[in-house]
Amino acid sequence: MPEGDTAVNVSAVHSIARIDKDAWDACAASSNPFVSHAFLDCLEQSGSATANTGWSPCHLTVQDSDGTLAACAPLYLKSHSYGEYVFDWAWAEAYGRAGGQYYPKLQCAVPFTPVAGPRLMVRPGRSGRATLAAAMVQLASDNKLSSAHVTFANDGDIAELEAAGFMTRLGYQYHWTNRGYGRFDDFLADLASRRRKQIRKERDAVARSGLTIRTLVGADILPFHWDHFLRLVHATARRKWGQPYLTRAFFEALSASALGAQVVLVWAEQDGRPVAAAFNMIGGDTLYGRTWGADTDTAFLHFEACYYRAIDFALAHGLARVEAGAQGEHKLGRGYLPVPTRSAHWIADQRLALPVARFLAHETPLVAADIALQEAAGPFRQVGS
């Protein structure tokens, strides 16, 4: 047991349903909905994150001597690298060429959800972060696994993971922040003239397209909407040679769960026929943009449904941020700035660990410089202009 931690029992639990909901959420102690017991349970019970899909749950729990759940971590045994958004395919390929077996591996994450948040989750007033980090390494070692990975972790977790021998990787995604705006026009006024005109042009084009767009929240979302949403997501995935991860049962379970009131669906129809939708979640002071689907090529509809309507919603409901998910430099010109994200990686075999460490030492300053360049070239007016 690491110094400073007082845990007496560390376990890997193969179903979130076997862990007390209130105890888990007391450790999560976060307004981030994705680390909640309810969200993870929806993933498992719906068949979205299970052994059959390559996400075999083995959640870590740490109990104090009085039996209290002091700490926990969402952990999975992975047979691939899909649905993670921090890409290690090249590492797996290189290790395979050297005769190693990269899969299975351990993945501490929220499946299919590139949202930063707590990963080494500790009940207030207790300890256990160091124990969780050490337990991941021990679990990987005992089972002769190639590696353990913690993705989209917060800064406190990263520090603890580095102390346990994990290597850190820097990435970024795009967030919109309310810089004192009361309405959308205030946000536009904060932009450089070219960006302001661009957004107005895009919104006007969608407004003239004949589409009816509504924002549905919580109980407004009916089974009918999920049926069409999945159809639209599958249509988009086929165009991009992708594969949707979340099942129809997941969305139905989510709506019926304690998180149902936090679900937001931007809904577009053409002459009464659903043609596009964007799925979001509310958490604390943030709207999290998650999944988009469409079977129309209406110009600028993606920007309207996923970015501008999200800003509208945040302004109307007093939210401070919109997190628009992974990737997409096109978000920069629409008011979403790059925000650093961090992951941590422990690799057992030094034949792979050493070249990965060299790669990360080279990649990190390049990513940091890219973030700085994008911030400098951001869409906002320069001071004094």
XYZ file of C-alpha atoms in Angstrom:
385
model
C 0.000 0.000 0.000
C 1.476 3.426 -0.938
C 2.547 5.661 1.910
C -0.248 7.951 3.083
C -3.100 5.698 1.968
C -5.024 3.795 4.628
C -6.952 1.319 2.473
C -7.110 -2.302 3.572
C -8.885 -3.959 0.640
C -8.431 -3.386 -3.094
C -10.682 -5.267 -5.514
C -11.435 -5.439 -9.233
C -15.209 -5.617 -9.678
C -16.555 -6.930 -12.962
C -19.847 -5.051 -13.012
C -20.681 -1.528 -11.884
C -24.035 -2.908 -10.701
C -22.171 -4.809 -7.957
C -20.912 -1.536 -6.474
C -23.202 0.535 -4.289
C -24.454 3.504 -6.302
C -24.333 6.052 -3.484
C -20.862 4.932 -2.399
C -19.499 5.216 -5.959
C -21.014 8.660 -6.468
C -19.662 9.818 -3.097
C -16.178 9.013 -4.390
C -16.837 10.607 -7.794
C -17.945 13.776 -5.956
C -18.278 15.504 -9.306
C -20.869 17.299 -11.403
C -19.393 15.496 -14.401
C -22.221 13.095 -15.361
C -20.000 10.630 -17.195
C -18.202 9.270 -14.127
C -21.488 8.755 -12.285
C -22.676 5.267 -11.403
C -25.831 5.832 -13.476
C -23.969 6.637 -16.715
C -21.544 3.730 -16.395
C -24.400 1.403 -15.512
C -26.321 2.481 -18.625
C -23.256 1.617 -20.718
C -23.001 -1.859 -19.235
C -26.680 -2.774 -18.967
C -27.327 -1.672 -22.556
C -24.568 -3.876 -23.938
C -22.525 -0.879 -25.103
C -19.514 -1.446 -22.817
C -19.148 -5.162 -22.118
C -16.747 -8.003 -22.784
C -18.599 -8.639 -26.058
C -17.734 -5.138 -27.312
C -14.140 -5.291 -26.095
C -14.751 -3.318 -22.883
C -14.682 -5.869 -20.071
C -15.370 -4.030 -16.760
C -12.881 -4.514 -13.927
C -13.555 -1.396 -11.853
C -11.132 -0.827 -9.001
C -12.489 -0.299 -5.489
C -10.621 0.581 -2.313
C -12.278 -0.084 1.047
C -11.197 1.310 4.390
C -10.995 -0.835 7.516
C -14.567 0.134 8.416
C -15.847 -1.201 5.078
C -16.421 2.234 3.553
C -15.708 2.614 -0.146
C -12.880 5.133 0.047
C -11.852 5.251 -3.596
C -12.707 3.800 -6.988
C -11.785 4.009 -10.665
C -13.659 3.110 -13.872
C -11.430 0.427 -15.366
C -11.767 -1.945 -18.319
C -9.853 -4.789 -19.890
C -9.619 -3.793 -23.562
C -9.121 -6.076 -26.566
C -8.704 -3.128 -28.997
C -8.239 0.656 -29.009
C -11.604 1.756 -30.390
C -13.698 4.328 -28.550
C -10.820 5.908 -26.608
C -9.888 9.090 -28.575
C -6.258 8.978 -27.423
C -4.709 6.967 -30.194
C -2.182 4.220 -29.474
C -2.658 2.127 -32.626
C 0.923 2.828 -33.701
C 2.248 1.585 -30.362
C 0.247 -1.623 -30.715
C 1.476 -2.143 -34.265
C 5.118 -1.537 -33.340
C 4.915 -3.930 -30.394
C 3.311 -6.578 -32.585
C 6.107 -6.282 -35.157
C 8.608 -6.806 -32.314
C 6.825 -10.016 -31.336
C 4.852 -8.600 -28.410
C 1.133 -8.853 -27.647
C -0.329 -5.413 -26.959
C -3.888 -6.576 -26.315
C -5.482 -7.063 -23.898
C -4.569 -3.904 -22.000
C -6.074 -1.972 -19.089
C -7.992 1.226 -19.826
C -9.133 3.620 -17.104
C -11.685 5.782 -18.882
C -15.327 6.464 -19.576
C -16.043 4.402 -22.695
C -16.687 6.360 -25.901
C -16.480 9.655 -23.991
C -13.570 12.061 -24.575
C -14.454 14.249 -21.602
C -11.831 15.138 -19.013
C -12.689 14.436 -15.403
C -11.711 12.501 -12.290
C -10.378 8.991 -12.813
C -8.766 8.190 -9.444
C -11.888 9.025 -7.476
C -11.640 9.412 -3.712
C -14.361 10.059 -1.147
C -13.842 13.468 0.531
C -11.872 13.077 3.738
C -10.408 9.706 2.712
C -7.310 8.646 0.780
C -6.720 6.160 -1.991
C -5.410 7.850 -5.135
C -1.932 6.401 -4.796
C -3.419 3.005 -4.013
C -5.540 3.081 -7.177
C -2.558 4.051 -9.346
C -0.403 1.308 -7.852
C -3.245 -1.213 -8.152
C -3.509 -0.627 -11.910
C 0.185 -1.384 -12.334
C -0.103 -4.434 -10.089
C -3.176 -5.738 -11.920
C -1.444 -5.366 -15.277
C 1.723 -7.030 -13.979
C -0.054 -9.928 -12.272
C -2.012 -10.707 -15.446
C 0.964 -10.190 -17.796
C -0.800 -7.373 -19.626
C 1.183 -5.084 -21.885
C 0.061 -1.794 -20.425
C -2.334 0.372 -18.422
C -3.745 3.671 -19.689
C -5.661 6.496 -18.019
C -7.250 8.867 -20.517
C -8.712 12.368 -20.102
C -7.563 12.534 -16.476
C -7.503 15.680 -14.379
C -4.274 17.296 -13.188
C -4.380 15.839 -9.681
C -4.709 12.324 -11.058
C -1.875 12.893 -13.528
C 0.501 13.883 -10.717
C -0.340 10.712 -8.782
C 0.003 8.530 -11.883
C 3.396 10.011 -12.739
C 4.544 9.171 -9.228
C 3.475 5.565 -9.907
C 5.601 5.366 -13.055
C 3.110 6.375 -15.751
C 4.213 8.485 -18.719
C 2.122 11.561 -19.571
C 0.737 12.477 -22.971
C -0.551 15.935 -23.888
C -3.504 16.498 -26.222
C -6.223 19.078 -26.679
C -9.850 19.568 -27.590
C -12.053 22.584 -28.224
C -14.232 24.363 -25.630
C -16.377 27.478 -25.746
C -16.275 29.687 -22.641
C -18.757 32.374 -21.657
C -16.584 35.480 -21.340
C -19.351 37.559 -19.791
C -21.933 37.247 -22.572
C -25.638 37.613 -21.913
C -26.800 36.655 -25.400
C -25.414 35.309 -28.679
C -24.952 38.779 -30.164
C -22.625 39.645 -27.271
C -20.499 36.654 -28.207
C -20.494 37.732 -31.855
C -19.400 41.236 -30.877
C -16.346 39.725 -29.180
C -15.193 38.107 -32.422
C -12.995 39.496 -35.162
C -15.067 40.969 -37.976
C -14.326 38.153 -40.442
C -15.370 35.476 -37.965
C -18.481 37.398 -36.956
C -19.608 37.714 -40.579
C -18.871 34.039 -41.214
C -21.049 32.848 -38.329
C -23.906 35.167 -39.275
C -23.729 33.879 -42.853
C -23.831 30.268 -41.674
C -26.729 30.785 -39.270
C -28.687 32.758 -41.864
C -28.208 29.990 -44.434
C -29.633 27.390 -42.057
C -32.505 29.711 -41.107
C -33.409 30.017 -44.812
C -33.116 26.278 -45.471
C -36.679 25.516 -44.420
C -35.620 23.267 -41.570
C -37.403 23.348 -38.223
C -34.891 23.104 -35.377
C -35.842 22.596 -31.738
C -33.904 21.882 -28.560
C -35.421 19.045 -26.540
C -34.552 18.499 -22.882
C -35.208 15.596 -20.540
C -38.827 14.462 -20.665
C -39.287 16.186 -24.052
C -37.251 13.344 -25.571
C -39.443 10.361 -26.444
C -38.631 6.847 -27.749
C -39.562 8.177 -31.206
C -36.666 10.624 -31.027
C -34.131 7.965 -30.049
C -35.324 5.694 -32.875
C -34.620 8.373 -35.452
C -31.483 9.607 -33.705
C -29.877 6.170 -34.027
C -30.912 6.021 -37.680
C -29.252 9.388 -38.273
C -26.086 8.440 -36.382
C -25.779 5.240 -38.404
C -26.247 7.207 -41.635
C -23.405 9.541 -40.667
C -21.175 6.638 -39.621
C -21.677 4.900 -42.958
C -20.598 8.032 -44.823
C -17.440 8.264 -42.719
C -16.683 4.529 -42.717
C -17.266 4.532 -38.977
C -19.124 2.377 -36.504
C -21.497 3.744 -33.819
C -20.601 2.497 -30.364
C -23.736 3.211 -28.347
C -26.806 1.008 -28.635
C -30.458 2.003 -28.840
C -30.897 0.483 -25.369
C -28.274 2.867 -23.975
C -30.198 6.002 -24.902
C -33.459 4.583 -23.601
C -31.786 3.602 -20.321
C -30.170 7.029 -20.042
C -33.505 8.791 -20.467
C -35.042 6.571 -17.785
C -32.136 7.034 -15.359
C -31.435 9.725 -12.790
C -29.518 11.534 -15.552
C -32.522 11.762 -17.853
C -33.229 15.408 -17.035
C -29.668 16.303 -18.110
C -30.044 15.020 -21.667
C -30.303 17.645 -24.431
C -31.151 16.819 -28.030
C -30.950 19.427 -30.800
C -33.529 18.206 -33.296
C -33.919 19.189 -36.970
C -36.830 18.306 -39.273
C -37.561 18.919 -42.933
C -41.326 19.017 -43.630
C -41.917 16.948 -40.494
C -39.245 14.345 -41.293
C -36.295 14.091 -38.849
C -33.080 14.839 -40.750
C -30.455 15.670 -38.098
C -29.862 15.582 -34.339
C -27.106 16.365 -31.855
C -26.928 14.653 -28.452
C -25.605 16.629 -25.443
C -25.411 16.243 -21.676
C -25.601 18.904 -18.970
C -23.163 18.637 -16.077
C -22.642 21.315 -13.454
C -21.815 24.512 -15.337
C -21.045 22.763 -18.652
C -22.894 21.496 -21.708
C -21.093 18.490 -23.176
C -21.576 17.933 -26.896
C -21.417 14.227 -27.626
C -22.850 12.656 -30.810
C -24.208 13.950 -34.113
C -26.159 12.293 -36.902
C -27.735 13.486 -40.155
C -29.078 12.225 -43.473
C -29.088 15.627 -45.148
C -26.270 17.698 -46.618
C -27.805 21.059 -45.708
C -24.973 23.587 -45.691
C -23.717 24.621 -42.238
C -26.326 22.487 -40.387
C -23.627 20.648 -38.461
C -22.210 23.939 -37.177
C -25.681 25.212 -36.263
C -26.837 22.071 -34.448
C -23.614 21.151 -32.697
C -21.920 24.498 -31.965
C -24.238 27.500 -32.240
C -27.314 25.888 -30.684
C -25.061 24.623 -27.895
C -23.906 28.180 -27.221
C -27.531 29.369 -27.328
C -28.446 26.733 -24.751
C -25.506 27.565 -22.490
C -26.377 31.269 -22.542
C -30.060 30.615 -21.858
C -29.306 28.323 -18.909
C -26.385 30.150 -17.304
C -23.761 27.567 -18.209
C -20.141 28.668 -18.302
C -18.800 26.270 -20.933
C -19.551 24.100 -23.911
C -17.204 21.170 -24.455
C -17.487 20.151 -28.088
C -15.608 16.857 -27.928
C -12.480 15.564 -29.615
C -10.774 16.873 -32.755
C -11.949 19.449 -35.279
C -9.889 22.575 -35.981
C -12.977 24.004 -37.706
C -14.306 24.663 -34.187
C -11.646 27.335 -33.632
C -13.223 29.816 -36.045
C -16.549 29.316 -34.330
C -15.429 30.455 -30.905
C -14.153 27.189 -29.461
C -10.552 27.430 -28.227
C -8.041 24.593 -27.710
C -7.871 23.314 -24.130
C -5.136 20.871 -22.999
C -6.077 17.296 -22.134
C -3.840 14.721 -20.509
C -3.513 10.969 -20.418
C -1.145 8.640 -18.597
C 0.430 5.414 -19.834
C 2.291 2.591 -18.084
C 4.005 0.026 -20.326
C 5.486 -3.154 -18.907
C 8.046 -4.057 -21.577
C 10.970 -1.638 -21.764
C 11.407 -2.501 -25.445
C 8.193 -0.540 -26.014
C 8.268 1.783 -23.004
C 11.565 3.428 -23.956
C 10.635 4.335 -27.559
C 7.212 5.534 -26.386
C 8.940 7.745 -23.808
C 11.150 9.185 -26.562
C 8.112 9.733 -28.766
C 6.240 11.557 -25.988
C 9.278 13.721 -25.228
C 9.242 14.777 -28.885
C 5.456 15.079 -29.245
C 4.667 17.077 -26.098
C 6.398 20.385 -27.000
C 4.934 20.176 -30.510
C 1.413 19.815 -29.135
C 2.006 22.640 -26.644
C 3.266 24.868 -29.455
C 0.238 23.986 -31.586
C -2.094 24.977 -28.752
C -0.252 28.294 -28.325
C -0.370 29.041 -32.062
C -4.093 28.334 -32.260
C -4.774 30.507 -29.234
C -2.804 33.361 -30.811
C -4.706 32.983 -34.080
C -8.046 32.624 -32.305
C -11.299 34.139 -33.541
C -11.568 36.969 -31.033
C -10.915 40.668 -31.577
C -7.485 41.863 -30.591
C -7.390 44.227 -27.631
C -7.828 47.808 -28.846
C -9.269 46.811 -32.217
